[in-house]
């Protein structure tokens, strides 16, 4: 994560602050092995300051389950499912609102306490989850008109 241009540009815009990149991830998961009809979306949170080995290690607690979104009951329209998904994600991320604005004191591995500011760096998801969170219609391939340098 620390090799990403995004991080360096963000850190440069806040030179006196410690930026903590937050990585979110979600993928539809089957919750019932026997009947196979129960599914949900676990939502995980990862900290980008950790090395890849630490983030992926089960023992390091680098990957935290912050919520499990249940499948909507049979029958709601796709638009209703997308709204429910987006509102659920907003509720799960609400505890980050205050630390994003005013920071949070964090004890680092070197024993020093620093004032850190979390920023959502990426949301890792399969195509269906990306459609739900962005509100894009499934099956459409939108074309981004923004210059990559912006």
PDB file of C-alpha atoms in Angstrom:
ATOM      1  CA  UNK A   1       0.000   0.000   0.000  1.00  0.00           C
ATOM      2  CA  UNK A   2       2.826   2.432   0.808  1.00  0.00           C
ATOM      3  CA  UNK A   3       4.034   2.257  -2.793  1.00  0.00           C
ATOM      4  CA  UNK A   4       0.724   3.599  -4.118  1.00  0.00           C
ATOM      5  CA  UNK A   5       0.655   7.087  -5.652  1.00  0.00           C
ATOM      6  CA  UNK A   6      -2.651   7.772  -3.864  1.00  0.00           C
ATOM      7  CA  UNK A   7      -1.039   7.456  -0.455  1.00  0.00           C
ATOM      8  CA  UNK A   8       1.905   9.696  -1.301  1.00  0.00           C
ATOM      9  CA  UNK A   9      -0.368  12.369  -2.818  1.00  0.00           C
ATOM     10  CA  UNK A  10      -2.709  12.232   0.196  1.00  0.00           C
ATOM     11  CA  UNK A  11       0.193  12.366   2.658  1.00  0.00           C
ATOM     12  CA  UNK A  12       1.703  15.317   0.750  1.00  0.00           C
ATOM     13  CA  UNK A  13      -1.543  17.265   1.063  1.00  0.00           C
ATOM     14  CA  UNK A  14      -1.453  16.728   4.870  1.00  0.00           C
ATOM     15  CA  UNK A  15       2.297  16.877   5.638  1.00  0.00           C
ATOM     16  CA  UNK A  16       1.956  17.085   9.414  1.00  0.00           C
ATOM     17  CA  UNK A  17      -0.636  14.313   9.742  1.00  0.00           C
ATOM     18  CA  UNK A  18      -0.274  10.546   9.909  1.00  0.00           C
ATOM     19  CA  UNK A  19      -2.574   9.078   7.245  1.00  0.00           C
ATOM     20  CA  UNK A  20      -3.987   5.596   7.881  1.00  0.00           C
ATOM     21  CA  UNK A  21      -5.347   4.013   4.684  1.00  0.00           C
ATOM     22  CA  UNK A  22      -8.441   1.900   5.334  1.00  0.00           C
ATOM     23  CA  UNK A  23      -9.141  -0.972   2.956  1.00  0.00           C
ATOM     24  CA  UNK A  24     -12.673  -2.390   2.854  1.00  0.00           C
ATOM     25  CA  UNK A  25     -13.683  -5.658   1.257  1.00  0.00           C
ATOM     26  CA  UNK A  26     -16.871  -7.600   0.650  1.00  0.00           C
ATOM     27  CA  UNK A  27     -17.941 -10.671  -1.299  1.00  0.00           C
ATOM     28  CA  UNK A  28     -21.180 -12.635  -1.357  1.00  0.00           C
ATOM     29  CA  UNK A  29     -20.787 -15.775   0.750  1.00  0.00           C
ATOM     30  CA  UNK A  30     -22.928 -18.856   1.196  1.00  0.00           C
ATOM     31  CA  UNK A  31     -23.875 -19.172   4.874  1.00  0.00           C
ATOM     32  CA  UNK A  32     -25.611 -22.544   4.709  1.00  0.00           C
ATOM     33  CA  UNK A  33     -23.784 -25.600   3.442  1.00  0.00           C
ATOM     34  CA  UNK A  34     -26.663 -28.068   3.666  1.00  0.00           C
ATOM     35  CA  UNK A  35     -29.478 -26.162   1.994  1.00  0.00           C
ATOM     36  CA  UNK A  36     -27.375 -23.650   0.045  1.00  0.00           C
ATOM     37  CA  UNK A  37     -30.086 -20.990   0.066  1.00  0.00           C
ATOM     38  CA  UNK A  38     -28.709 -18.686   2.782  1.00  0.00           C
ATOM     39  CA  UNK A  39     -26.218 -16.067   1.682  1.00  0.00           C
ATOM     40  CA  UNK A  40     -24.854 -12.789   2.921  1.00  0.00           C
ATOM     41  CA  UNK A  41     -22.106 -10.236   2.441  1.00  0.00           C
ATOM     42  CA  UNK A  42     -19.384 -10.146   5.109  1.00  0.00           C
ATOM     43  CA  UNK A  43     -17.668  -6.755   5.195  1.00  0.00           C
ATOM     44  CA  UNK A  44     -14.021  -6.671   6.253  1.00  0.00           C
ATOM     45  CA  UNK A  45     -11.782  -3.788   7.258  1.00  0.00           C
ATOM     46  CA  UNK A  46      -8.025  -3.766   6.771  1.00  0.00           C
ATOM     47  CA  UNK A  47      -5.374  -1.169   7.608  1.00  0.00           C
ATOM     48  CA  UNK A  48      -3.081  -0.250   4.725  1.00  0.00           C
ATOM     49  CA  UNK A  49      -0.135   0.693   6.983  1.00  0.00           C
ATOM     50  CA  UNK A  50       0.410  -2.993   7.749  1.00  0.00           C
ATOM     51  CA  UNK A  51       2.605  -5.077   5.504  1.00  0.00           C
ATOM     52  CA  UNK A  52       0.847  -7.502   3.171  1.00  0.00           C
ATOM     53  CA  UNK A  53       2.048 -10.459   5.268  1.00  0.00           C
ATOM     54  CA  UNK A  54       0.598  -8.941   8.472  1.00  0.00           C
ATOM     55  CA  UNK A  55      -2.689  -7.972   6.791  1.00  0.00           C
ATOM     56  CA  UNK A  56      -3.213 -11.527   5.560  1.00  0.00           C
ATOM     57  CA  UNK A  57      -2.084 -13.315   8.731  1.00  0.00           C
ATOM     58  CA  UNK A  58      -4.889 -14.742  10.852  1.00  0.00           C
ATOM     59  CA  UNK A  59      -2.901 -14.277  14.080  1.00  0.00           C
ATOM     60  CA  UNK A  60      -2.144 -10.575  13.565  1.00  0.00           C
ATOM     61  CA  UNK A  61      -5.803  -9.435  13.553  1.00  0.00           C
ATOM     62  CA  UNK A  62      -5.029  -7.371  10.461  1.00  0.00           C
ATOM     63  CA  UNK A  63      -8.393  -8.281   8.925  1.00  0.00           C
ATOM     64  CA  UNK A  64     -11.443  -7.341  10.973  1.00  0.00           C
ATOM     65  CA  UNK A  65     -15.032  -8.381  10.276  1.00  0.00           C
ATOM     66  CA  UNK A  66     -17.081  -5.209  10.795  1.00  0.00           C
ATOM     67  CA  UNK A  67     -20.441  -6.528   9.665  1.00  0.00           C
ATOM     68  CA  UNK A  68     -22.473  -9.166   7.908  1.00  0.00           C
ATOM     69  CA  UNK A  69     -25.186  -7.995   5.532  1.00  0.00           C
ATOM     70  CA  UNK A  70     -28.001 -10.493   5.177  1.00  0.00           C
ATOM     71  CA  UNK A  71     -29.692 -11.231   1.901  1.00  0.00           C
ATOM     72  CA  UNK A  72     -32.939  -9.331   1.449  1.00  0.00           C
ATOM     73  CA  UNK A  73     -36.127 -11.382   1.617  1.00  0.00           C
ATOM     74  CA  UNK A  74     -37.486 -12.745  -1.654  1.00  0.00           C
ATOM     75  CA  UNK A  75     -39.207 -10.277  -3.878  1.00  0.00           C
ATOM     76  CA  UNK A  76     -37.702  -6.779  -3.424  1.00  0.00           C
ATOM     77  CA  UNK A  77     -36.691  -4.867  -6.499  1.00  0.00           C
ATOM     78  CA  UNK A  78     -33.035  -4.448  -7.382  1.00  0.00           C
ATOM     79  CA  UNK A  79     -33.200  -0.744  -6.518  1.00  0.00           C
ATOM     80  CA  UNK A  80     -34.421  -1.595  -2.990  1.00  0.00           C
ATOM     81  CA  UNK A  81     -31.543  -4.031  -2.496  1.00  0.00           C
ATOM     82  CA  UNK A  82     -29.003  -1.396  -3.588  1.00  0.00           C
ATOM     83  CA  UNK A  83     -30.440   1.204  -1.221  1.00  0.00           C
ATOM     84  CA  UNK A  84     -30.401  -1.290   1.676  1.00  0.00           C
ATOM     85  CA  UNK A  85     -26.792  -2.239   0.862  1.00  0.00           C
ATOM     86  CA  UNK A  86     -25.662   1.405   0.712  1.00  0.00           C
ATOM     87  CA  UNK A  87     -27.460   2.378   3.933  1.00  0.00           C
ATOM     88  CA  UNK A  88     -26.016  -0.652   5.737  1.00  0.00           C
ATOM     89  CA  UNK A  89     -22.503   0.241   4.590  1.00  0.00           C
ATOM     90  CA  UNK A  90     -23.019   3.838   5.737  1.00  0.00           C
ATOM     91  CA  UNK A  91     -24.133   2.597   9.166  1.00  0.00           C
ATOM     92  CA  UNK A  92     -21.088   0.330   9.479  1.00  0.00           C
ATOM     93  CA  UNK A  93     -18.705   3.140   8.511  1.00  0.00           C
ATOM     94  CA  UNK A  94     -20.324   5.814  10.692  1.00  0.00           C
ATOM     95  CA  UNK A  95     -17.823   5.221  13.559  1.00  0.00           C
ATOM     96  CA  UNK A  96     -15.072   6.433  11.176  1.00  0.00           C
ATOM     97  CA  UNK A  97     -16.695   9.847  10.615  1.00  0.00           C
ATOM     98  CA  UNK A  98     -15.233  11.561  13.686  1.00  0.00           C
ATOM     99  CA  UNK A  99     -11.694  10.100  13.412  1.00  0.00           C
ATOM    100  CA  UNK A 100     -11.561  11.187   9.749  1.00  0.00           C
ATOM    101  CA  UNK A 101     -12.204  14.791  10.818  1.00  0.00           C
ATOM    102  CA  UNK A 102     -10.291  15.102  14.098  1.00  0.00           C
ATOM    103  CA  UNK A 103      -8.019  12.065  14.139  1.00  0.00           C
ATOM    104  CA  UNK A 104      -7.463   9.403  16.758  1.00  0.00           C
ATOM    105  CA  UNK A 105      -4.513   8.641  19.038  1.00  0.00           C
ATOM    106  CA  UNK A 106      -2.836   5.374  18.054  1.00  0.00           C
ATOM    107  CA  UNK A 107      -0.039   3.490  19.813  1.00  0.00           C
ATOM    108  CA  UNK A 108       2.478   2.451  17.141  1.00  0.00           C
ATOM    109  CA  UNK A 109       4.862  -0.513  17.194  1.00  0.00           C
ATOM    110  CA  UNK A 110       7.796   1.751  18.109  1.00  0.00           C
ATOM    111  CA  UNK A 111       6.030   2.620  21.387  1.00  0.00           C
ATOM    112  CA  UNK A 112       5.139   6.182  20.386  1.00  0.00           C
ATOM    113  CA  UNK A 113       1.604   7.537  20.329  1.00  0.00           C
ATOM    114  CA  UNK A 114       0.679   9.437  17.185  1.00  0.00           C
ATOM    115  CA  UNK A 115      -2.380  11.319  16.021  1.00  0.00           C
ATOM    116  CA  UNK A 116      -3.647   9.306  13.016  1.00  0.00           C
ATOM    117  CA  UNK A 117      -6.269  10.200  10.433  1.00  0.00           C
ATOM    118  CA  UNK A 118      -8.015   7.281   8.675  1.00  0.00           C
ATOM    119  CA  UNK A 119      -8.921   7.590   5.000  1.00  0.00           C
ATOM    120  CA  UNK A 120     -10.798   5.014   2.925  1.00  0.00           C
ATOM    121  CA  UNK A 121      -8.236   3.993   0.334  1.00  0.00           C
ATOM    122  CA  UNK A 122     -10.061   1.233  -1.511  1.00  0.00           C
ATOM    123  CA  UNK A 123     -13.119  -0.978  -1.561  1.00  0.00           C
ATOM    124  CA  UNK A 124     -12.359  -4.478  -2.819  1.00  0.00           C
ATOM    125  CA  UNK A 125     -15.372  -6.311  -4.168  1.00  0.00           C
ATOM    126  CA  UNK A 126     -16.645  -8.457  -6.984  1.00  0.00           C
ATOM    127  CA  UNK A 127     -18.595  -6.871  -9.814  1.00  0.00           C
ATOM    128  CA  UNK A 128     -22.073  -7.472  -8.248  1.00  0.00           C
ATOM    129  CA  UNK A 129     -21.005  -5.831  -4.957  1.00  0.00           C
ATOM    130  CA  UNK A 130     -19.472  -2.914  -6.850  1.00  0.00           C
ATOM    131  CA  UNK A 131     -22.798  -2.428  -8.645  1.00  0.00           C
ATOM    132  CA  UNK A 132     -24.644  -2.433  -5.310  1.00  0.00           C
ATOM    133  CA  UNK A 133     -22.375   0.088  -3.624  1.00  0.00           C
ATOM    134  CA  UNK A 134     -22.092   2.463  -6.588  1.00  0.00           C
ATOM    135  CA  UNK A 135     -25.690   2.191  -7.779  1.00  0.00           C
ATOM    136  CA  UNK A 136     -24.656   1.169 -11.302  1.00  0.00           C
ATOM    137  CA  UNK A 137     -27.072  -1.147 -13.108  1.00  0.00           C
ATOM    138  CA  UNK A 138     -25.781  -4.721 -13.264  1.00  0.00           C
ATOM    139  CA  UNK A 139     -24.566  -5.613 -16.756  1.00  0.00           C
ATOM    140  CA  UNK A 140     -23.765  -2.058 -17.787  1.00  0.00           C
ATOM    141  CA  UNK A 141     -20.168  -1.031 -18.248  1.00  0.00           C
ATOM    142  CA  UNK A 142     -19.935   2.664 -17.491  1.00  0.00           C
ATOM    143  CA  UNK A 143     -17.212   4.726 -19.133  1.00  0.00           C
ATOM    144  CA  UNK A 144     -15.323   7.097 -16.838  1.00  0.00           C
ATOM    145  CA  UNK A 145     -14.884  10.537 -18.390  1.00  0.00           C
ATOM    146  CA  UNK A 146     -12.483  11.831 -15.734  1.00  0.00           C
ATOM    147  CA  UNK A 147      -8.837  12.178 -16.680  1.00  0.00           C
ATOM    148  CA  UNK A 148      -6.715   9.619 -14.747  1.00  0.00           C
ATOM    149  CA  UNK A 149      -4.390  12.416 -13.579  1.00  0.00           C
ATOM    150  CA  UNK A 150      -7.216  14.238 -11.721  1.00  0.00           C
TER     151      UNK A 150
END
